[in-house]
XYZ file of C-alpha atoms in Angstrom:
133
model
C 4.284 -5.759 -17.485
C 2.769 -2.621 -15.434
C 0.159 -1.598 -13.483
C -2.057 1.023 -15.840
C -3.460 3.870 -13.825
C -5.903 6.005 -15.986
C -7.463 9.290 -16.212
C -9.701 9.166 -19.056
C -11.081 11.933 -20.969
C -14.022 13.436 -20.161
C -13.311 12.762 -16.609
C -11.674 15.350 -13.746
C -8.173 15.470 -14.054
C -6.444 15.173 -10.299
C -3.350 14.841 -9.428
C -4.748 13.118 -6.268
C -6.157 9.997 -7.814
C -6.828 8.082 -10.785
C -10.077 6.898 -11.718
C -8.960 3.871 -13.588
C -6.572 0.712 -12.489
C -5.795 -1.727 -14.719
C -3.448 -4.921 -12.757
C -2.092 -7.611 -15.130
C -3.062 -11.047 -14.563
C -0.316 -12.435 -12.728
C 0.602 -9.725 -10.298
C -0.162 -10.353 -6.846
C -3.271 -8.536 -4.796
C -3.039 -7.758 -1.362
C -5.728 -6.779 0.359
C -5.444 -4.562 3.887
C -8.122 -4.536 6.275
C -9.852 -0.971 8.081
C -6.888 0.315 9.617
C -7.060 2.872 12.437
C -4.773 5.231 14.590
C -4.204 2.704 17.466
C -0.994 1.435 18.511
C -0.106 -2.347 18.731
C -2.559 -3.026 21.592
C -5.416 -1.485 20.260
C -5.561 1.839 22.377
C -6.014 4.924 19.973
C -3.003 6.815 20.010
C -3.791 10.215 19.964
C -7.693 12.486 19.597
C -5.672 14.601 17.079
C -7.390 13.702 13.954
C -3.614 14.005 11.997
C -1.696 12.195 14.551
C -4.276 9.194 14.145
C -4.025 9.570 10.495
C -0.250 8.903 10.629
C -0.469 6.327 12.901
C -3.236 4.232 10.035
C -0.918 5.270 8.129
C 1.870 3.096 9.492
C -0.502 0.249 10.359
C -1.161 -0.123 6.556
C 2.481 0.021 5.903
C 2.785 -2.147 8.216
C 0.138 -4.656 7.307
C 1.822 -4.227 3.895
C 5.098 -5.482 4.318
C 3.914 -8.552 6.267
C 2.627 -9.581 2.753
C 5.905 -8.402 0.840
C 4.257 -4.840 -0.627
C 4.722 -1.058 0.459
C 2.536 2.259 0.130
C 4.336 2.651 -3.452
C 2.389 -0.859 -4.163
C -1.083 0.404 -3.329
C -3.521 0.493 -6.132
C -6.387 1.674 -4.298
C -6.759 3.347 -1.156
C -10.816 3.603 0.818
C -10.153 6.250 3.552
C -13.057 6.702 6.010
C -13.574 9.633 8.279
C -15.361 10.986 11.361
C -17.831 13.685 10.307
C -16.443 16.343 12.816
C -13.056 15.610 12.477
C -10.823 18.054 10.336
C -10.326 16.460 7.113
C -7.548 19.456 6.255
C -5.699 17.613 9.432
C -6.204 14.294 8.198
C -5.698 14.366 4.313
C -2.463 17.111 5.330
C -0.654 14.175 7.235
C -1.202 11.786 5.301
C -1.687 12.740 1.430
C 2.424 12.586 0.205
C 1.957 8.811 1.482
C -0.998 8.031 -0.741
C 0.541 9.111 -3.636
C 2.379 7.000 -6.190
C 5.670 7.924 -7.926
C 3.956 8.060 -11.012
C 0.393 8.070 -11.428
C -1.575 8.493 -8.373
C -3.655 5.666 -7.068
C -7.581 5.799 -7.043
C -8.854 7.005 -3.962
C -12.506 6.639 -2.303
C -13.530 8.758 0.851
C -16.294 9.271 3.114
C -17.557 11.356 5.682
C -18.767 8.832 8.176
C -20.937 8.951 11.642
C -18.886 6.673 13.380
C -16.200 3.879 13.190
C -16.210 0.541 14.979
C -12.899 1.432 16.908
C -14.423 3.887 19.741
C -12.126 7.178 19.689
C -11.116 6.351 16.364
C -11.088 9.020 13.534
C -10.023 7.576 10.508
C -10.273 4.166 9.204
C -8.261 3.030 5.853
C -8.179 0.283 3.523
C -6.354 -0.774 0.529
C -5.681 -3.003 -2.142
C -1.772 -3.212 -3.656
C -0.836 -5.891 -6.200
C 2.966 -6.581 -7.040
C 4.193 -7.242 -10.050
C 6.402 -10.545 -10.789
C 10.041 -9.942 -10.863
């Protein structure tokens, strides 16, 4: 039993993302909550766009492991960002993190006006599932 990440034919061939997930019915899916740069009481840790991207980063992981997963579990990441910030910056600190040993996971991003947290730069989601053992 395995997770099946796909990159069909006909579609662009990345080594940054799949387009395609297919999860086995009795894995486990954990999903993770808009996750910003902010440190344990809420305060945003840094206005460099790649610090705060490290620090999400870690809150996912984080978040994560409460519910028994890791990064390397992540089947699909949603990665919002500030229009003006540097996306070089932010996709730099953080893009050996999203990717999976094998096949990479499928990826969504935006360009976004604003985020709920005020100072914040990046927000990120995810779903993981984990397999049975």
């Amino acid at each position: 039993m395995e997770i099946t990440r796909l990159q069909p034919a006909g579609l662009v061939v990345s080594p940054a993302f799949s387009h395609v997930a297919v999860v086995p019915a009795g894995a486990t899916t954990i999903y993770v909550g808009g996750q910003n740069g902010v440190d344990d009481t809420g305060a945003v840790v840094s206005d460099d766009v790649a610090e705060q991207s490290v620090r999400t980063i870690d809150n996912v992981s984080t978040a994560l492991e409460a519910a028994g997963a890791s990064l390397a579990d992540v089947v699909q990441w949603t990665v919002l960002i500030a229009q003006d910030a540097d996306l070089g910056a932010a996709y730099g600190a953080i893009a050996p993190r999203l990717a999976g040993a094998d096949k990479p996971p499928l990826v969504t991003a935006a360009r976004v006006a604003g985020l709920g947290a005020p100072g914040a730069l990046i927000e990120v989601s995810a779903i993981a599932a984990v397999l049975p053992t």
